[in-house]
């Protein structure tokens, strides 16, 4: 389930101090292939995709869908932010019927440790607050992915559950949007 409902897509590019979040473009193909075939990136998401097969099947123009942001630094893709609805058949929910807004992110290893993921995710949360007012946001990652848990905590996510999925223990957390002033 990826339908975000009545959001304008693609939105105007989102600028941060160092980054630009925008819809994926043809020029992003090569770095996206690097991202999805990276052994380091694949560590906590079931392993990397086989490069030859991925290059052969990945479209010339990367998919564009509501909630999928290319994160660029000086015009070059360094990662992605994925905002979608969490399917009801997956474990981890804060609503009985599921369908919560879920935040996901992947960044190229050479960019790790520079605060880019934090900066990009904070911008995405701001976008969510505007595009989907009042919506809480969920996130899950393997408990072994300590850097991702630290990033989520820095953004204000609070752990609500742990469960087994994909053969590993998962950390599940929620971020509540700021309460509008009255």
Coordinates of N, CA, C and O in Angstrom, one line a residue:
X1 N 0.9 -1.2 0.0 CA 0.0 0.0 0.0 C 0.9 1.2 0.0 O 1.6 1.5 0.9
X2 N 0.9 2.0 -1.1 CA 1.8 3.2 -1.1 C 0.9 4.4 -1.3 O 1.5 5.5 -1.4
X3 N -0.4 4.3 -1.5 CA -1.2 5.5 -1.8 C -1.2 6.5 -0.6 O -1.6 6.1 0.5
X4 N -0.7 7.6 -0.8 CA -0.6 8.6 0.2 C -1.9 9.5 0.3 O -1.9 10.4 1.1
X5 N -2.8 9.3 -0.6 CA -4.0 10.1 -0.7 C -3.8 11.4 -1.5 O -2.9 11.4 -2.4
X6 N -4.4 12.4 -1.1 CA -4.5 13.7 -1.9 C -3.2 14.6 -1.7 O -3.3 15.7 -1.2
X7 N -2.0 14.0 -2.0 CA -0.8 14.9 -2.0 C -0.4 15.3 -3.4 O -0.6 14.6 -4.3
X8 N 0.1 16.5 -3.5 CA 0.6 17.0 -4.7 C 1.9 16.4 -5.0 O 2.8 16.4 -4.2
X9 N 2.0 15.7 -6.2 CA 3.3 15.1 -6.5 C 3.6 15.3 -8.0 O 2.7 15.2 -8.8
X10 N 4.9 15.5 -8.3 CA 5.9 15.8 -7.3 C 5.8 17.2 -6.7 O 5.3 18.1 -7.3
X11 N 6.2 17.3 -5.4 CA 6.2 18.6 -4.8 C 7.3 19.4 -5.4 O 8.2 18.9 -6.0
X12 N 7.3 20.7 -5.0 CA 8.4 21.5 -5.4 C 9.6 20.9 -4.7 O 9.5 20.4 -3.6
X13 N 10.8 20.9 -5.3 CA 12.0 20.4 -4.6 C 12.2 21.0 -3.2 O 11.9 22.2 -3.0
X14 N 12.6 20.2 -2.3 CA 12.8 20.6 -0.9 C 14.3 20.8 -0.7 O 15.1 19.9 -0.8
X15 N 14.6 22.1 -0.3 CA 16.0 22.4 0.0 C 16.3 22.4 1.4 O 15.5 22.9 2.2
X16 N 17.4 21.9 1.8 CA 17.9 22.0 3.2 C 19.2 22.8 3.1 O 19.6 23.3 2.0
X17 N 19.9 22.8 4.2 CA 21.2 23.6 4.2 C 22.2 23.0 3.1 O 22.9 23.7 2.5
X18 N 22.2 21.7 3.0 CA 23.2 21.0 2.1 C 22.5 20.2 1.0 O 23.3 19.8 0.0
X19 N 21.3 19.8 1.1 CA 20.7 18.8 0.2 C 19.5 19.4 -0.5 O 18.9 20.4 -0.2
X20 N 19.1 18.6 -1.5 CA 17.9 18.8 -2.3 C 17.1 17.5 -2.4 O 17.7 16.5 -2.7
X21 N 15.8 17.5 -2.0 CA 15.0 16.4 -2.1 C 14.0 16.6 -3.3 O 13.4 17.7 -3.3
X22 N 14.0 15.7 -4.2 CA 13.1 15.9 -5.4 C 12.7 14.5 -5.9 O 13.2 13.5 -5.4
X23 N 11.9 14.5 -6.9 CA 11.5 13.3 -7.6 C 12.7 12.7 -8.3 O 13.5 13.4 -8.8
X24 N 12.8 11.3 -8.4 CA 13.9 10.7 -9.1 C 13.8 11.1 -10.6 O 12.8 11.4 -11.2
X25 N 15.0 11.2 -11.2 CA 15.2 11.6 -12.6 C 16.1 10.6 -13.3 O 16.8 9.8 -12.6
X26 N 16.2 10.6 -14.6 CA 17.0 9.7 -15.4 C 18.5 9.7 -14.9 O 19.1 8.7 -14.9
X27 N 19.0 10.9 -14.6 CA 20.4 11.0 -14.2 C 20.7 10.2 -12.9 O 21.9 10.0 -12.5
X28 N 19.7 9.8 -12.2 CA 19.8 9.1 -10.9 C 20.0 7.6 -11.1 O 20.3 6.9 -10.1
X29 N 19.9 7.1 -12.3 CA 19.9 5.7 -12.5 C 21.2 5.0 -11.9 O 21.2 4.1 -11.2
X30 N 22.4 5.5 -12.3 CA 23.7 4.9 -11.9 C 23.8 4.9 -10.4 O 24.2 3.9 -9.8
X31 N 23.6 6.1 -9.7 CA 23.8 6.0 -8.3 C 22.7 5.1 -7.6 O 23.0 4.6 -6.5
X32 N 21.5 5.0 -8.2 CA 20.5 4.1 -7.6 C 20.9 2.7 -7.7 O 20.7 1.9 -6.8
X33 N 21.5 2.3 -8.8 CA 22.1 1.0 -9.0 C 23.1 0.7 -7.9 O 23.2 -0.3 -7.3
X34 N 24.0 1.7 -7.7 CA 25.1 1.6 -6.7 C 24.4 1.4 -5.3 O 24.9 0.6 -4.5
X35 N 23.4 2.1 -5.1 CA 22.7 2.1 -3.8 C 22.1 0.7 -3.5 O 22.4 0.1 -2.5
X36 N 21.3 0.2 -4.5 CA 20.6 -1.1 -4.3 C 21.5 -2.3 -4.4 O 21.1 -3.4 -4.0
X37 N 22.7 -2.2 -4.9 CA 23.6 -3.3 -5.1 C 24.8 -3.2 -4.1 O 25.7 -4.1 -4.1
X38 N 24.8 -2.2 -3.2 CA 25.8 -2.1 -2.2 C 25.7 -3.1 -1.1 O 24.7 -3.2 -0.5
X39 N 26.8 -3.9 -0.8 CA 26.7 -4.9 0.3 C 26.5 -4.2 1.6 O 25.7 -4.7 2.4
X40 N 27.1 -3.0 1.8 CA 26.9 -2.3 3.1 C 25.4 -1.9 3.3 O 24.8 -2.0 4.3
X41 N 24.8 -1.3 2.2 CA 23.4 -0.9 2.3 C 22.5 -2.1 2.5 O 21.6 -2.0 3.3
X42 N 22.8 -3.2 1.8 CA 22.0 -4.4 1.9 C 22.1 -5.1 3.2 O 21.2 -6.0 3.4
X43 N 23.0 -4.8 4.1 CA 23.2 -5.5 5.3 C 21.9 -5.7 6.1 O 21.6 -6.8 6.6
X44 N 21.1 -4.7 6.2 CA 19.9 -4.8 7.1 C 18.6 -4.8 6.3 O 17.5 -4.7 6.9
X45 N 18.7 -5.0 5.0 CA 17.5 -5.1 4.2 C 17.4 -6.3 3.3 O 16.9 -6.3 2.2
X46 N 18.0 -7.4 3.8 CA 18.0 -8.7 3.1 C 19.1 -8.9 2.1 O 19.0 -9.9 1.3
X47 N 20.1 -8.1 2.1 CA 21.2 -8.3 1.2 C 21.1 -7.4 0.0 O 20.1 -7.0 -0.4
X48 N 22.3 -7.2 -0.7 CA 22.3 -6.4 -1.9 C 21.6 -7.2 -3.1 O 21.6 -8.4 -3.1
X49 N 21.1 -6.4 -4.0 CA 20.6 -7.0 -5.2 C 21.8 -7.4 -6.1 O 22.9 -6.7 -6.1
X50 N 21.8 -8.5 -6.9 CA 22.9 -8.8 -7.8 C 23.0 -7.7 -8.8 O 22.0 -7.4 -9.5
X51 N 24.2 -7.1 -8.9 CA 24.4 -6.0 -9.8 C 24.0 -6.2 -11.3 O 23.3 -5.4 -11.8
X52 N 24.5 -7.3 -11.9 CA 24.2 -7.5 -13.3 C 22.7 -7.6 -13.5 O 22.2 -7.0 -14.5
X53 N 22.0 -8.3 -12.7 CA 20.6 -8.5 -12.9 C 19.9 -7.2 -12.6 O 19.0 -6.8 -13.4
X54 N 20.3 -6.4 -11.6 CA 19.6 -5.2 -11.3 C 19.8 -4.2 -12.4 O 18.9 -3.5 -12.8
X55 N 21.1 -4.1 -12.9 CA 21.3 -3.1 -14.1 C 20.5 -3.5 -15.3 O 20.0 -2.6 -16.0
X56 N 20.3 -4.8 -15.5 CA 19.6 -5.2 -16.7 C 18.1 -4.9 -16.6 O 17.4 -4.5 -17.5
X57 N 17.5 -5.0 -15.3 CA 16.1 -4.8 -15.2 C 15.7 -3.4 -14.7 O 14.5 -3.1 -14.8
X58 N 16.6 -2.7 -14.2 CA 16.2 -1.3 -13.6 C 16.0 -0.4 -14.8 O 16.8 -0.3 -15.8
X59 N 14.8 0.3 -14.8 CA 14.5 1.2 -16.0 C 15.4 2.3 -16.2 O 16.1 2.8 -15.3
X60 N 15.5 2.8 -17.4 CA 16.4 3.9 -17.8 C 16.0 5.2 -17.0 O 16.9 5.9 -16.6
X61 N 14.7 5.3 -16.8 CA 14.2 6.4 -16.0 C 13.7 5.8 -14.7 O 12.7 5.0 -14.8
X62 N 14.3 6.1 -13.6 CA 13.9 5.5 -12.3 C 12.4 5.8 -12.0 O 11.8 6.8 -12.5
X63 N 11.7 4.8 -11.3 CA 10.3 5.0 -11.0 C 10.1 6.3 -10.3 O 10.9 6.7 -9.4
X64 N 8.9 6.9 -10.6 CA 8.5 8.1 -9.8 C 7.1 7.8 -9.3 O 6.2 7.4 -10.0
X65 N 7.0 7.9 -8.0 CA 5.7 7.7 -7.4 C 5.6 8.6 -6.1 O 6.6 9.0 -5.6
X66 N 4.4 9.0 -5.8 CA 4.3 9.8 -4.6 C 5.0 9.3 -3.4 O 4.9 8.1 -3.1
X67 N 5.8 10.1 -2.7 CA 6.5 9.7 -1.5 C 7.9 9.3 -1.8 O 8.7 9.1 -0.8
X68 N 8.4 9.1 -3.0 CA 9.7 8.6 -3.3 C 10.6 9.8 -3.6 O 10.4 10.4 -4.7
X69 N 11.5 10.2 -2.7 CA 12.4 11.3 -2.9 C 13.8 10.9 -3.2 O 14.4 10.0 -2.6
X70 N 14.4 11.5 -4.3 CA 15.8 11.4 -4.5 C 16.5 12.4 -3.6 O 16.0 13.6 -3.6
X71 N 17.5 12.1 -2.9 CA 18.2 13.0 -2.1 C 19.6 13.3 -2.8 O 20.3 12.4 -3.0
X72 N 19.8 14.6 -3.1 CA 21.0 14.9 -3.8 C 21.9 15.9 -3.0 O 21.4 16.7 -2.3
X73 N 23.2 15.8 -3.3 CA 24.2 16.7 -2.7 C 24.9 17.2 -3.9 O 25.5 16.4 -4.7
X74 N 25.0 18.5 -4.1 CA 25.6 19.1 -5.2 C 25.2 18.5 -6.6 O 26.0 18.2 -7.4
X75 N 23.9 18.2 -6.7 CA 23.4 17.6 -7.9 C 23.5 16.1 -8.1 O 23.0 15.6 -9.1
X76 N 24.2 15.4 -7.2 CA 24.3 14.0 -7.4 C 23.5 13.2 -6.3 O 23.6 13.6 -5.1
X77 N 22.8 12.2 -6.7 CA 22.0 11.4 -5.8 C 23.0 10.7 -4.8 O 24.0 10.1 -5.1
X78 N 22.6 10.8 -3.5 CA 23.4 10.2 -2.4 C 22.5 9.2 -1.6 O 22.9 8.5 -0.8
X79 N 21.1 9.3 -1.9 CA 20.2 8.4 -1.1 C 18.8 8.6 -1.5 O 18.5 9.4 -2.5
X80 N 17.9 7.9 -0.9 CA 16.5 8.1 -1.1 C 15.8 8.1 0.2 O 16.2 7.6 1.2
X81 N 14.6 8.8 0.2 CA 13.7 8.8 1.2 C 12.4 8.2 0.6 O 12.0 8.6 -0.4
X82 N 11.8 7.3 1.4 CA 10.6 6.6 0.9 C 9.5 6.8 1.9 O 9.6 6.3 3.0
X83 N 8.4 7.5 1.5 CA 7.3 7.8 2.4 C 6.1 7.0 1.7 O 5.8 7.3 0.6
X84 N 5.5 6.1 2.5 CA 4.4 5.3 1.9 C 3.5 4.8 3.1 O 3.9 5.1 4.3
X85 N 2.5 4.2 2.7 CA 1.6 3.6 3.8 C 2.1 2.2 4.1 O 2.5 1.4 3.3
X86 N 2.1 1.9 5.4 CA 2.6 0.6 5.9 C 1.4 -0.4 5.6 O 0.3 -0.2 6.1
X87 N 1.7 -1.5 4.9 CA 0.7 -2.5 4.6 C 0.1 -3.1 5.9 O 0.9 -3.4 6.9
X88 N -1.2 -3.3 5.9 CA -1.9 -3.9 7.1 C -1.4 -5.3 7.4 O -1.4 -5.7 8.6
X89 N -0.9 -6.1 6.4 CA -0.5 -7.4 6.7 C 1.0 -7.5 7.3 O 1.4 -8.6 7.6
X90 N 1.7 -6.4 7.4 CA 3.0 -6.5 8.1 C 2.8 -6.3 9.6 O 1.9 -5.5 10.0
X91 N 3.7 -6.8 10.4 CA 3.6 -6.5 11.8 C 4.0 -5.1 12.1 O 4.7 -4.5 11.3
X92 N 3.6 -4.6 13.2 CA 3.9 -3.3 13.7 C 2.9 -2.2 13.2 O 3.0 -1.8 12.0
X93 N 2.0 -1.8 14.1 CA 1.1 -0.8 13.7 C 0.7 0.0 15.0 O 0.8 -0.6 16.1
X94 N 0.2 1.2 14.8 CA -0.3 1.9 15.9 C -1.9 2.1 15.7 O -2.5 2.6 16.6
X95 N -2.4 1.7 14.6 CA -3.8 1.7 14.3 C -4.3 0.3 14.1 O -3.6 -0.5 13.5
X96 N -5.5 0.0 14.5 CA -6.0 -1.4 14.3 C -6.0 -1.9 12.8 O -5.7 -3.0 12.5
X97 N -6.3 -1.0 11.9 CA -6.4 -1.3 10.5 C -5.1 -1.1 9.7 O -5.0 -1.3 8.5
X98 N -4.0 -0.6 10.4 CA -2.8 -0.3 9.7 C -2.9 0.9 8.8 O -3.7 1.8 9.0
X99 N -2.0 0.9 7.8 CA -2.1 2.0 6.8 C -1.4 3.3 7.3 O -1.6 4.3 6.7
X100 N -0.6 3.2 8.3 CA 0.1 4.4 8.8 C 1.1 4.9 7.8 O 1.6 4.1 6.9
X101 N 1.5 6.1 7.8 CA 2.5 6.7 7.0 C 3.8 6.1 7.6 O 4.1 6.2 8.8
X102 N 4.7 5.6 6.7 CA 5.9 5.0 7.1 C 7.1 5.7 6.4 O 7.0 6.0 5.2
X103 N 8.1 6.0 7.1 CA 9.4 6.6 6.6 C 10.4 5.6 6.4 O 10.7 4.8 7.4
X104 N 11.1 5.5 5.3 CA 12.2 4.7 5.0 C 13.3 5.5 4.4 O 13.0 6.5 3.8
X105 N 14.5 5.1 4.5 CA 15.7 5.8 3.9 C 16.8 4.9 3.7 O 17.0 3.9 4.4
X106 N 17.5 5.2 2.6 CA 18.8 4.4 2.2 C 19.7 5.5 1.7 O 19.4 6.3 0.9
X107 N 21.0 5.4 2.1 CA 22.0 6.3 1.7 C 23.3 5.5 1.3 O 23.6 4.5 1.9
X108 N 24.0 6.1 0.3 CA 25.2 5.4 -0.1 C 26.3 5.4 1.0 O 26.4 6.4 1.7
X109 N 27.0 4.4 1.2 CA 27.9 4.3 2.3 C 28.9 5.4 2.4 O 29.3 5.8 3.6
X110 N 29.4 6.0 1.3 CA 30.4 7.0 1.4 C 29.8 8.3 2.1 O 30.6 9.2 2.4
X111 N 28.5 8.4 2.2 CA 27.9 9.6 2.8 C 27.6 9.4 4.3 O 27.1 10.3 4.9
X112 N 27.7 8.2 4.8 CA 27.4 7.9 6.2 C 28.3 8.7 7.1 O 29.4 8.9 6.9
X113 N 27.7 9.1 8.2 CA 28.4 9.8 9.3 C 28.6 11.3 9.1 O 29.3 12.0 9.8
X114 N 27.9 11.9 8.1 CA 28.0 13.3 7.8 C 26.7 14.0 8.1 O 26.5 15.2 7.9
X115 N 25.7 13.3 8.7 CA 24.4 13.9 9.0 C 23.4 14.1 7.9 O 22.4 14.8 8.1
X116 N 23.8 13.6 6.7 CA 22.9 13.8 5.5 C 21.5 13.1 5.7 O 20.5 13.7 5.4
X117 N 21.5 11.9 6.3 CA 20.3 11.2 6.5 C 19.4 11.9 7.5 O 18.2 12.0 7.3
X118 N 20.0 12.4 8.5 CA 19.2 13.1 9.5 C 18.6 14.4 8.9 O 17.4 14.7 9.1
X119 N 19.4 15.1 8.1 CA 18.9 16.3 7.5 C 17.8 16.0 6.5 O 16.8 16.7 6.5
X120 N 18.0 15.0 5.7 CA 17.0 14.7 4.7 C 15.7 14.1 5.3 O 14.6 14.5 4.9
X121 N 15.8 13.3 6.3 CA 14.6 12.8 7.0 C 13.9 13.8 7.7 O 12.6 13.8 7.7
X122 N 14.6 14.8 8.4 CA 13.9 15.9 9.0 C 13.1 16.7 8.0 O 12.0 17.1 8.3
X123 N 13.7 16.9 6.8 CA 13.0 17.7 5.8 C 11.7 16.9 5.3 O 10.7 17.4 5.0
X124 N 11.9 15.5 5.2 CA 10.7 14.7 4.8 C 9.6 14.7 5.8 O 8.4 14.8 5.5
X125 N 10.0 14.7 7.1 CA 9.0 14.8 8.2 C 8.2 16.2 8.1 O 7.0 16.2 8.3
X126 N 9.0 17.2 7.8 CA 8.3 18.5 7.6 C 7.4 18.5 6.5 O 6.2 19.0 6.6
X127 N 7.8 17.9 5.4 CA 6.9 17.7 4.2 C 5.6 16.9 4.6 O 4.5 17.3 4.2
X128 N 5.8 15.8 5.3 CA 4.7 15.0 5.7 C 3.7 15.8 6.6 O 2.5 15.8 6.4
X129 N 4.3 16.6 7.5 CA 3.4 17.5 8.4 C 2.5 18.4 7.6 O 1.4 18.7 7.9
X130 N 3.1 18.9 6.4 CA 2.3 19.8 5.6 C 1.4 19.0 4.6 O 0.2 19.4 4.5
X131 N 1.9 18.0 4.0 CA 1.1 17.2 3.0 C 0.0 16.4 3.6 O -1.0 16.2 3.0
X132 N 0.3 15.8 4.8 CA -0.6 14.9 5.5 C -0.8 15.4 7.0 O -0.3 14.7 7.9
X133 N -1.4 16.5 7.2 CA -1.5 17.1 8.5 C -2.0 16.1 9.6 O -3.0 15.4 9.3
X134 N -1.4 16.1 10.7 CA -1.9 15.3 11.8 C -1.5 13.8 11.8 O -1.8 13.1 12.7
X135 N -0.9 13.4 10.7 CA -0.5 12.0 10.5 C 0.7 11.6 11.4 O 1.8 12.2 11.2
X136 N 0.6 10.6 12.2 CA 1.8 10.1 12.8 C 2.6 9.3 11.8 O 2.1 8.9 10.8
X137 N 3.9 9.1 12.0 CA 4.8 8.4 11.1 C 5.4 7.3 11.8 O 5.9 7.5 12.9
X138 N 5.5 6.1 11.2 CA 6.1 5.0 11.8 C 7.4 4.6 11.0 O 7.6 5.1 9.9
X139 N 8.2 3.8 11.6 CA 9.5 3.4 11.1 C 9.9 2.1 11.7 O 9.6 1.9 12.9
X140 N 10.5 1.2 10.9 CA 11.0 0.0 11.5 C 12.4 -0.3 10.9 O 12.6 0.1 9.7
X141 N 13.2 -0.9 11.7 CA 14.6 -1.3 11.2 C 15.0 -2.4 12.1 O 14.4 -2.7 13.2
X142 N 16.0 -3.2 11.7 CA 16.5 -4.3 12.5 C 17.1 -3.7 13.8 O 17.8 -2.7 13.7
X143 N 16.9 -4.4 14.9 CA 17.5 -4.0 16.1 C 19.0 -3.9 16.0 O 19.7 -3.2 16.7
X144 N 19.6 -4.7 15.1 CA 21.0 -4.8 14.9 C 21.5 -3.5 14.2 O 22.7 -3.2 14.2
X145 N 20.6 -2.8 13.6 CA 21.0 -1.5 12.9 C 21.0 -0.4 13.8 O 20.2 0.5 13.8
X146 N 22.0 -0.4 14.7 CA 22.1 0.7 15.7 C 22.2 2.1 15.2 O 21.5 3.0 15.7
X147 N 23.0 2.3 14.1 CA 23.0 3.7 13.6 C 21.6 4.2 13.1 O 21.3 5.4 13.3
X148 N 20.8 3.3 12.5 CA 19.5 3.7 12.1 C 18.6 4.0 13.3 O 17.8 5.0 13.2
X149 N 18.7 3.2 14.3 CA 17.9 3.5 15.6 C 18.3 4.8 16.2 O 17.5 5.6 16.6
X150 N 19.6 5.1 16.2 CA 20.1 6.4 16.7 C 19.5 7.6 15.9 O 19.1 8.6 16.5
X151 N 19.6 7.4 14.6 CA 19.0 8.5 13.7 C 17.6 8.7 14.0 O 17.1 9.8 14.1
X152 N 16.8 7.6 14.1 CA 15.3 7.7 14.4 C 15.1 8.4 15.7 O 14.2 9.3 15.8
X153 N 15.9 8.0 16.7 CA 15.7 8.7 18.0 C 16.0 10.2 17.9 O 15.3 11.0 18.6
X154 N 17.0 10.5 17.2 CA 17.4 11.9 17.0 C 16.3 12.7 16.4 O 16.1 13.9 16.7
X155 N 15.6 12.1 15.5 CA 14.4 12.7 14.8 C 13.2 12.8 15.7 O 12.2 13.5 15.3
X156 N 13.2 12.1 16.8 CA 12.0 12.1 17.7 C 11.1 10.9 17.7 O 10.1 10.9 18.2
X157 N 11.6 9.8 17.0 CA 10.8 8.6 17.0 C 11.0 7.9 18.3 O 12.0 7.9 18.9
X158 N 9.9 7.3 18.8 CA 9.8 6.6 20.1 C 9.5 5.1 19.8 O 8.5 4.8 19.2
X159 N 10.3 4.2 20.4 CA 10.0 2.8 20.2 C 8.7 2.4 20.8 O 8.4 2.8 21.9
X160 N 7.9 1.6 20.1 CA 6.6 1.2 20.6 C 6.5 -0.4 20.6 O 5.7 -0.9 21.2
X161 N 7.4 -1.0 19.8 CA 7.3 -2.5 19.7 C 8.6 -3.1 19.1 O 9.4 -2.4 18.5
X162 N 8.8 -4.4 19.4 CA 9.8 -5.2 18.7 C 9.1 -6.5 18.3 O 8.2 -7.0 18.9
X163 N 9.5 -6.9 17.1 CA 8.9 -8.2 16.6 C 9.8 -8.8 15.6 O 10.8 -8.2 15.2
X164 N 9.5 -10.0 15.3 CA 10.4 -10.8 14.3 C 9.8 -10.6 12.9 O 8.6 -10.7 12.7
X165 N 10.6 -10.2 12.0 CA 10.2 -10.1 10.6 C 11.5 -10.2 9.7 O 12.5 -9.8 10.1
X166 N 11.3 -10.9 8.6 CA 12.5 -11.1 7.7 C 13.6 -11.8 8.3 O 14.8 -11.6 8.1
X167 N 13.3 -12.7 9.3 CA 14.3 -13.5 10.0 C 15.2 -12.7 11.0 O 16.3 -13.2 11.3
X168 N 14.7 -11.5 11.4 CA 15.5 -10.7 12.3 C 14.6 -10.0 13.3 O 13.4 -9.6 12.9
X169 N 15.1 -9.6 14.4 CA 14.3 -8.8 15.3 C 14.2 -7.4 14.8 O 15.2 -6.8 14.4
X170 N 13.0 -6.8 14.8 CA 12.8 -5.4 14.2 C 12.4 -4.5 15.4 O 11.8 -4.9 16.4
X171 N 12.9 -3.3 15.2 CA 12.6 -2.2 16.1 C 11.6 -1.3 15.4 O 11.8 -0.9 14.3
X172 N 10.5 -1.1 16.1 CA 9.3 -0.3 15.5 C 9.1 0.9 16.4 O 9.0 0.9 17.6
X173 N 9.0 2.1 15.7 CA 8.8 3.3 16.4 C 7.8 4.3 15.7 O 7.5 4.1 14.6
X174 N 7.4 5.3 16.5 CA 6.4 6.2 15.9 C 6.9 7.6 16.2 O 7.6 7.9 17.2
X175 N 6.6 8.5 15.3 CA 6.9 10.0 15.4 C 5.5 10.7 15.3 O 4.8 10.4 14.4
X176 N 5.2 11.5 16.3 CA 4.0 12.2 16.4 C 4.2 13.6 15.9 O 5.2 14.3 16.3
X177 N 3.4 14.1 15.0 CA 3.6 15.5 14.5 C 3.4 16.5 15.6 O 2.7 16.2 16.6
X178 N 4.0 17.6 15.4 CA 3.8 18.7 16.5 C 2.4 19.1 16.6 O 1.7 19.1 15.5
X179 N 2.0 19.4 17.7 CA 0.6 19.9 17.9 C 0.5 21.3 17.5 O 1.3 22.2 17.9
X180 N -0.4 21.6 16.6 CA -0.5 23.0 16.1 C -0.9 23.9 17.3 O -1.6 23.6 18.2
X181 N -0.4 25.2 17.2 CA -0.7 26.1 18.3 C -2.2 26.4 18.3 O -2.9 26.4 17.2
X182 N -2.8 26.7 19.5 CA -4.2 27.0 19.5 C -4.4 28.4 19.8 O -3.6 29.2 20.2

